[in-house]
């Protein structure tokens, strides 16, 4: 009788875990509000409606080690919130087996306003971007089928997918859409700069910050334009060729065009105070070093240096005095959004 009872009990457990027993849950819509000083969205929310359950699933997946071959490396491993979702202290990213790539981790913020991603634009849709780090040998070193199998075999993910999407089916489309829902909500728009331009809370620039904003608009805003602080183009900024990474060709790796050699995506400057080190290979550890490079360090690097960085006499660089640099740095610090960097909605714990 005990054996029969055990068999019945086990049958009951297996039956309770079948797909038919999952009760559909009605997720609640999340409201996405575009800041008054921001441009229009580029991410199509109608194709992936934001919900509370979808967001929470995306957040859990973002910090989930199962997305990597070792079960340890997660998206959040290289994107730390306090550092503007960059890999703090690392010039270039490292992942599984201690392997290093050849690029500096980019911040994750305001991605819904962009339509191409990574330093060379290899990802042309936010839903597709996570595939690159998941499958890269030097990052998470996994395959999508293996990731899906691990999630399907887990005790919790079928129910979480059921809550987010109405059934417990776990597939790549749902996985990627959940990650996108989390990343789409990661909007950084409440820095001192934002409050000044929106005339909120009686916030004003100091005299030095205001001077920095003026110099910035005159010297830097042709590339770092608008309130996203990027024109989303690819440019060769005359950075010396890095012989340690001969595989690096910039945008040319994607386009195949020789003219795109050593062109990189113009990065946003939001939270720039926290996202050091800088440039595609993290070679500069401070904003001062970056500005010194633009005034005195640019070179011919084998590619076509952007015309905006060539002076009338043919030399490279931007004319910046020490006072200009001090003022620009003061302004750049107003782009730090502490509300975003401390927002518990995006934190791991």
Coordinates of C-alpha atoms in Angstrom, one line a residue:
X1 CA 0.0 0.0 0.0
X2 CA 2.9 2.4 0.8
X3 CA 4.3 1.8 -2.7
X4 CA 0.9 2.5 -4.3
X5 CA 0.5 5.7 -2.3
X6 CA 4.0 6.8 -3.3
X7 CA 3.2 6.2 -6.9
X8 CA 0.0 8.2 -6.7
X9 CA 1.8 11.0 -4.9
X10 CA 4.5 11.2 -7.6
X11 CA 1.9 11.1 -10.3
X12 CA 0.2 14.0 -8.6
X13 CA 3.4 16.0 -8.5
X14 CA 4.1 15.4 -12.2
X15 CA 0.5 16.2 -13.1
X16 CA 0.7 19.5 -11.1
X17 CA 3.7 20.5 -13.0
X18 CA 2.1 19.9 -16.4
X19 CA 1.5 22.9 -18.7
X20 CA -2.3 22.5 -18.4
X21 CA -2.2 23.3 -14.7
X22 CA -0.6 26.8 -15.1
X23 CA -3.2 29.4 -14.3
X24 CA -3.0 32.4 -16.6
X25 CA -2.2 35.6 -14.8
X26 CA -3.2 39.0 -16.0
X27 CA 0.0 41.2 -16.0
X28 CA -0.5 44.9 -15.3
X29 CA 0.6 47.4 -18.0
X30 CA 3.5 49.6 -17.2
X31 CA 3.4 53.2 -18.2
X32 CA 6.4 54.5 -20.1
X33 CA 6.8 58.2 -19.9
X34 CA 9.2 60.1 -22.3
X35 CA 10.9 63.0 -20.5
X36 CA 9.8 66.4 -21.8
X37 CA 13.3 67.2 -23.1
X38 CA 13.8 63.8 -24.8
X39 CA 13.3 62.9 -28.5
X40 CA 10.8 60.3 -29.6
X41 CA 11.2 56.6 -28.9
X42 CA 12.8 54.3 -31.5
X43 CA 11.8 51.1 -29.7
X44 CA 8.4 49.8 -30.8
X45 CA 6.4 49.3 -27.6
X46 CA 3.4 48.0 -29.5
X47 CA 5.4 45.0 -30.5
X48 CA 6.5 44.3 -26.9
X49 CA 4.0 45.9 -24.5
X50 CA 5.5 46.7 -21.1
X51 CA 4.0 44.9 -18.1
X52 CA 4.9 44.5 -14.5
X53 CA 5.5 40.7 -14.9
X54 CA 7.5 41.1 -18.1
X55 CA 9.7 43.7 -16.4
X56 CA 10.3 41.6 -13.3
X57 CA 11.1 38.5 -15.5
X58 CA 13.5 40.7 -17.5
X59 CA 15.2 41.9 -14.4
X60 CA 15.6 38.4 -13.0
X61 CA 17.1 37.3 -16.3
X62 CA 19.4 40.3 -16.4
X63 CA 21.0 39.1 -13.2
X64 CA 20.7 35.4 -13.9
X65 CA 24.0 33.4 -14.1
X66 CA 22.2 30.6 -16.0
X67 CA 22.6 32.7 -19.2
X68 CA 26.4 31.8 -19.1
X69 CA 28.2 28.5 -19.5
X70 CA 29.5 28.5 -15.9
X71 CA 26.2 29.6 -14.3
X72 CA 28.0 32.6 -12.8
X73 CA 28.4 35.4 -15.4
X74 CA 25.2 37.4 -15.8
X75 CA 24.5 40.5 -17.8
X76 CA 24.7 42.4 -14.5
X77 CA 28.3 41.1 -14.0
X78 CA 29.6 43.6 -16.6
X79 CA 26.8 46.2 -16.1
X80 CA 27.0 47.4 -12.5
X81 CA 24.3 50.0 -11.5
X82 CA 26.5 52.2 -9.3
X83 CA 28.9 52.6 -12.3
X84 CA 26.2 53.6 -14.7
X85 CA 25.8 49.9 -15.6
X86 CA 29.4 49.6 -16.8
X87 CA 32.2 47.2 -15.7
X88 CA 33.8 49.3 -13.0
X89 CA 37.6 49.1 -12.8
X90 CA 38.1 47.3 -16.0
X91 CA 39.5 48.9 -19.2
X92 CA 38.1 46.0 -21.3
X93 CA 35.5 43.4 -20.4
X94 CA 36.3 39.9 -19.1
X95 CA 34.0 37.0 -18.8
X96 CA 34.0 33.2 -18.8
X97 CA 37.3 31.5 -17.9
X98 CA 38.9 34.9 -17.3
X99 CA 39.0 35.6 -21.0
X100 CA 39.2 39.2 -22.0
X101 CA 37.6 40.9 -25.0
X102 CA 38.9 44.0 -26.7
X103 CA 36.3 46.6 -25.8
X104 CA 35.2 48.6 -22.9
X105 CA 31.7 47.8 -21.5
X106 CA 29.1 50.4 -22.6
X107 CA 26.5 51.8 -20.2
X108 CA 22.9 50.8 -20.3
X109 CA 20.5 53.7 -20.2
X110 CA 17.9 55.3 -22.5
X111 CA 18.3 52.4 -25.0
X112 CA 14.7 52.7 -26.1
X113 CA 15.8 55.9 -27.9
X114 CA 18.5 54.2 -30.0
X115 CA 18.1 51.7 -32.8
X116 CA 21.7 50.4 -33.1
X117 CA 23.9 49.0 -30.4
X118 CA 27.5 48.1 -29.4
X119 CA 30.6 50.1 -30.4
X120 CA 30.3 49.1 -34.0
X121 CA 26.5 48.8 -34.4
X122 CA 26.5 45.0 -34.8
X123 CA 23.1 44.8 -33.1
X124 CA 20.3 46.6 -35.1
X125 CA 17.5 45.9 -32.6
X126 CA 17.4 46.0 -28.8
X127 CA 15.7 42.5 -28.7
X128 CA 18.7 41.1 -30.6
X129 CA 21.5 42.8 -28.7
X130 CA 21.8 40.3 -25.8
X131 CA 22.5 37.4 -28.2
X132 CA 26.0 38.9 -28.8
X133 CA 27.3 38.8 -25.1
X134 CA 25.4 35.5 -24.4
X135 CA 27.2 33.7 -27.3
X136 CA 30.5 35.4 -27.2
X137 CA 33.3 33.1 -26.0
X138 CA 35.0 35.9 -24.1
X139 CA 31.8 37.0 -22.4
X140 CA 29.1 34.5 -21.4
X141 CA 30.2 31.7 -23.7
X142 CA 26.8 30.0 -24.1
X143 CA 24.3 29.0 -26.8
X144 CA 20.7 30.1 -26.9
X145 CA 19.4 26.5 -27.0
X146 CA 21.4 25.6 -23.9
X147 CA 20.2 28.7 -22.1
X148 CA 16.6 27.9 -22.9
X149 CA 17.0 24.3 -21.8
X150 CA 18.4 25.4 -18.4
X151 CA 15.5 27.8 -17.9
X152 CA 12.9 25.1 -18.9
X153 CA 14.4 22.7 -16.4
X154 CA 14.4 25.2 -13.5
X155 CA 11.8 25.1 -10.8
X156 CA 10.8 28.7 -11.1
X157 CA 11.1 30.0 -14.7
X158 CA 8.2 28.2 -16.3
X159 CA 5.9 30.0 -13.8
X160 CA 7.6 33.3 -14.3
X161 CA 7.2 33.0 -18.1
X162 CA 3.6 32.0 -17.5
X163 CA 3.0 35.2 -15.5
X164 CA 4.7 37.4 -18.0
X165 CA 3.3 35.9 -21.3
X166 CA 0.3 33.8 -20.4
X167 CA 1.7 30.3 -20.8
X168 CA 4.9 28.7 -19.4
X169 CA 6.5 28.3 -22.8
X170 CA 10.1 29.4 -22.7
X171 CA 11.6 30.3 -26.1
X172 CA 14.2 32.8 -27.4
X173 CA 11.6 35.4 -28.4
X174 CA 10.1 35.6 -25.0
X175 CA 13.5 35.6 -23.3
X176 CA 14.8 38.5 -25.4
X177 CA 11.6 40.5 -25.1
X178 CA 11.6 40.1 -21.3
X179 CA 15.2 41.4 -21.2
X180 CA 14.2 44.3 -23.5
X181 CA 11.3 45.2 -21.2
X182 CA 13.7 45.6 -18.3
X183 CA 16.2 47.6 -20.4
X184 CA 13.6 49.8 -22.0
X185 CA 12.5 51.0 -18.6
X186 CA 16.1 52.0 -17.7
X187 CA 15.6 55.7 -18.4
X188 CA 18.2 58.2 -17.0
X189 CA 16.6 61.7 -17.2
X190 CA 16.8 63.3 -13.8
X191 CA 20.3 64.7 -13.6
X192 CA 20.9 68.3 -12.6
X193 CA 21.2 69.1 -16.3
X194 CA 17.7 67.8 -16.9
X195 CA 16.2 69.8 -14.1
X196 CA 17.9 73.0 -15.3
X197 CA 16.7 72.6 -18.9
X198 CA 13.2 71.6 -17.8
X199 CA 13.2 74.5 -15.3
X200 CA 12.4 72.2 -12.3
X201 CA 12.9 72.7 -8.6
X202 CA 14.4 76.1 -9.1
X203 CA 17.6 74.4 -10.2
X204 CA 20.4 76.5 -11.8
X205 CA 23.9 75.9 -13.1
X206 CA 26.8 77.4 -11.2
X207 CA 28.8 80.0 -13.1
X208 CA 31.4 77.4 -13.9
X209 CA 28.8 74.8 -15.0
X210 CA 27.1 77.4 -17.2
X211 CA 30.4 78.3 -18.8
X212 CA 31.1 74.6 -19.4
X213 CA 27.7 74.2 -21.1
X214 CA 28.5 77.1 -23.4
X215 CA 32.0 75.7 -24.3
X216 CA 30.5 72.2 -24.7
X217 CA 27.9 73.4 -27.1
X218 CA 30.6 75.3 -29.1
X219 CA 33.2 72.5 -29.1
X220 CA 31.6 69.1 -28.5
X221 CA 27.9 69.2 -29.3
X222 CA 28.3 68.5 -33.0
X223 CA 28.8 64.8 -32.1
X224 CA 27.3 64.6 -28.5
X225 CA 24.1 66.3 -29.6
X226 CA 20.7 66.7 -28.0
X227 CA 19.6 65.5 -24.6
X228 CA 20.8 62.0 -25.4
X229 CA 24.3 63.5 -25.9
X230 CA 24.9 61.4 -28.9
X231 CA 24.0 61.9 -32.6
X232 CA 24.2 58.0 -32.9
X233 CA 26.7 58.2 -35.7
X234 CA 30.0 56.3 -36.1
X235 CA 33.1 58.5 -36.2
X236 CA 36.9 58.1 -36.3
X237 CA 38.1 60.5 -33.6
X238 CA 41.8 60.2 -34.2
X239 CA 42.5 57.9 -31.3
X240 CA 45.9 56.1 -31.7
X241 CA 45.7 52.6 -33.1
X242 CA 45.8 50.0 -30.3
X243 CA 48.3 47.4 -31.4
X244 CA 47.4 45.1 -28.5
X245 CA 44.1 44.4 -30.3
X246 CA 44.8 44.0 -34.0
X247 CA 41.4 42.4 -34.4
X248 CA 39.7 45.8 -33.7
X249 CA 38.6 47.6 -36.8
X250 CA 35.7 49.5 -35.4
X251 CA 32.6 49.9 -37.6
X252 CA 34.5 48.2 -40.5
X253 CA 34.0 44.8 -38.7
X254 CA 30.3 45.2 -39.4
X255 CA 30.0 47.2 -42.6
X256 CA 33.1 45.8 -44.4
X257 CA 33.9 49.3 -45.8
X258 CA 37.5 50.4 -45.6
X259 CA 36.2 53.9 -44.9
X260 CA 34.7 52.7 -41.6
X261 CA 38.0 51.6 -40.2
X262 CA 38.3 52.7 -36.5
X263 CA 35.0 54.5 -36.5
X264 CA 33.0 53.9 -33.3
X265 CA 29.6 54.8 -32.1
X266 CA 29.4 58.2 -30.5
X267 CA 28.7 57.3 -26.9
X268 CA 26.2 59.1 -24.7
X269 CA 27.8 61.3 -22.1
X270 CA 25.0 60.7 -19.5
X271 CA 26.4 59.6 -16.1
X272 CA 29.9 60.0 -17.7
X273 CA 31.3 60.8 -14.2
X274 CA 30.6 57.2 -13.2
X275 CA 31.3 55.2 -16.4
X276 CA 35.1 55.5 -16.5
X277 CA 37.4 54.3 -18.0
X278 CA 36.7 55.9 -21.4
X279 CA 36.9 55.1 -25.1
X280 CA 36.2 51.8 -26.9
X281 CA 39.2 50.2 -25.2
X282 CA 39.0 52.0 -21.9
X283 CA 42.4 53.6 -22.3
X284 CA 41.6 56.9 -20.5
X285 CA 40.9 56.8 -16.8
X286 CA 39.6 60.4 -16.3
X287 CA 37.7 63.1 -18.0
X288 CA 40.8 65.3 -17.9
X289 CA 42.7 62.7 -19.8
X290 CA 39.9 62.5 -22.4
X291 CA 40.0 66.3 -22.9
X292 CA 43.8 66.3 -23.1
X293 CA 43.6 63.8 -25.8
X294 CA 41.2 65.9 -27.9
X295 CA 43.3 69.0 -27.5
X296 CA 46.8 67.4 -27.9
X297 CA 46.7 63.6 -28.6
X298 CA 44.8 63.0 -31.8
X299 CA 46.7 61.2 -34.6
X300 CA 46.2 59.7 -38.0
X301 CA 45.4 56.1 -37.2
X302 CA 45.0 54.4 -40.5
X303 CA 41.4 55.5 -41.0
X304 CA 39.6 58.6 -42.0
X305 CA 39.6 61.0 -39.1
X306 CA 36.2 62.8 -38.8
X307 CA 36.2 66.1 -40.7
X308 CA 34.9 67.9 -37.6
X309 CA 38.1 67.2 -35.8
X310 CA 40.4 68.6 -38.5
X311 CA 41.4 72.2 -38.1
X312 CA 41.7 74.7 -40.9
X313 CA 45.5 74.2 -41.0
X314 CA 45.1 70.5 -41.4
X315 CA 46.1 69.5 -37.9
X316 CA 44.0 67.4 -35.7
X317 CA 42.2 68.3 -32.5
X318 CA 40.0 70.7 -30.7
X319 CA 41.3 73.9 -29.3
X320 CA 40.7 73.8 -25.6
X321 CA 42.4 75.9 -22.9
X322 CA 42.9 74.6 -19.4
X323 CA 40.0 76.9 -18.3
X324 CA 37.8 75.4 -21.1
X325 CA 38.6 71.9 -19.8
X326 CA 37.8 72.8 -16.2
X327 CA 34.5 74.3 -17.2
X328 CA 33.5 71.4 -19.5
X329 CA 34.2 68.8 -16.7
X330 CA 32.1 70.9 -14.3
X331 CA 29.3 70.7 -16.8
X332 CA 29.7 67.0 -17.5
X333 CA 29.3 66.3 -13.8
X334 CA 25.8 67.8 -14.0
X335 CA 24.9 64.8 -16.2
X336 CA 25.1 62.4 -13.3
X337 CA 21.7 61.1 -12.5
X338 CA 21.8 59.8 -8.9
X339 CA 18.1 58.9 -9.0
X340 CA 18.8 56.4 -11.8
X341 CA 22.0 55.1 -10.2
X342 CA 20.2 54.4 -7.0
X343 CA 16.8 53.3 -8.4
X344 CA 15.8 50.0 -6.6
X345 CA 13.8 49.0 -9.6
X346 CA 17.0 48.2 -11.4
X347 CA 19.2 46.9 -8.6
X348 CA 20.1 43.3 -8.2
X349 CA 19.1 43.0 -4.6

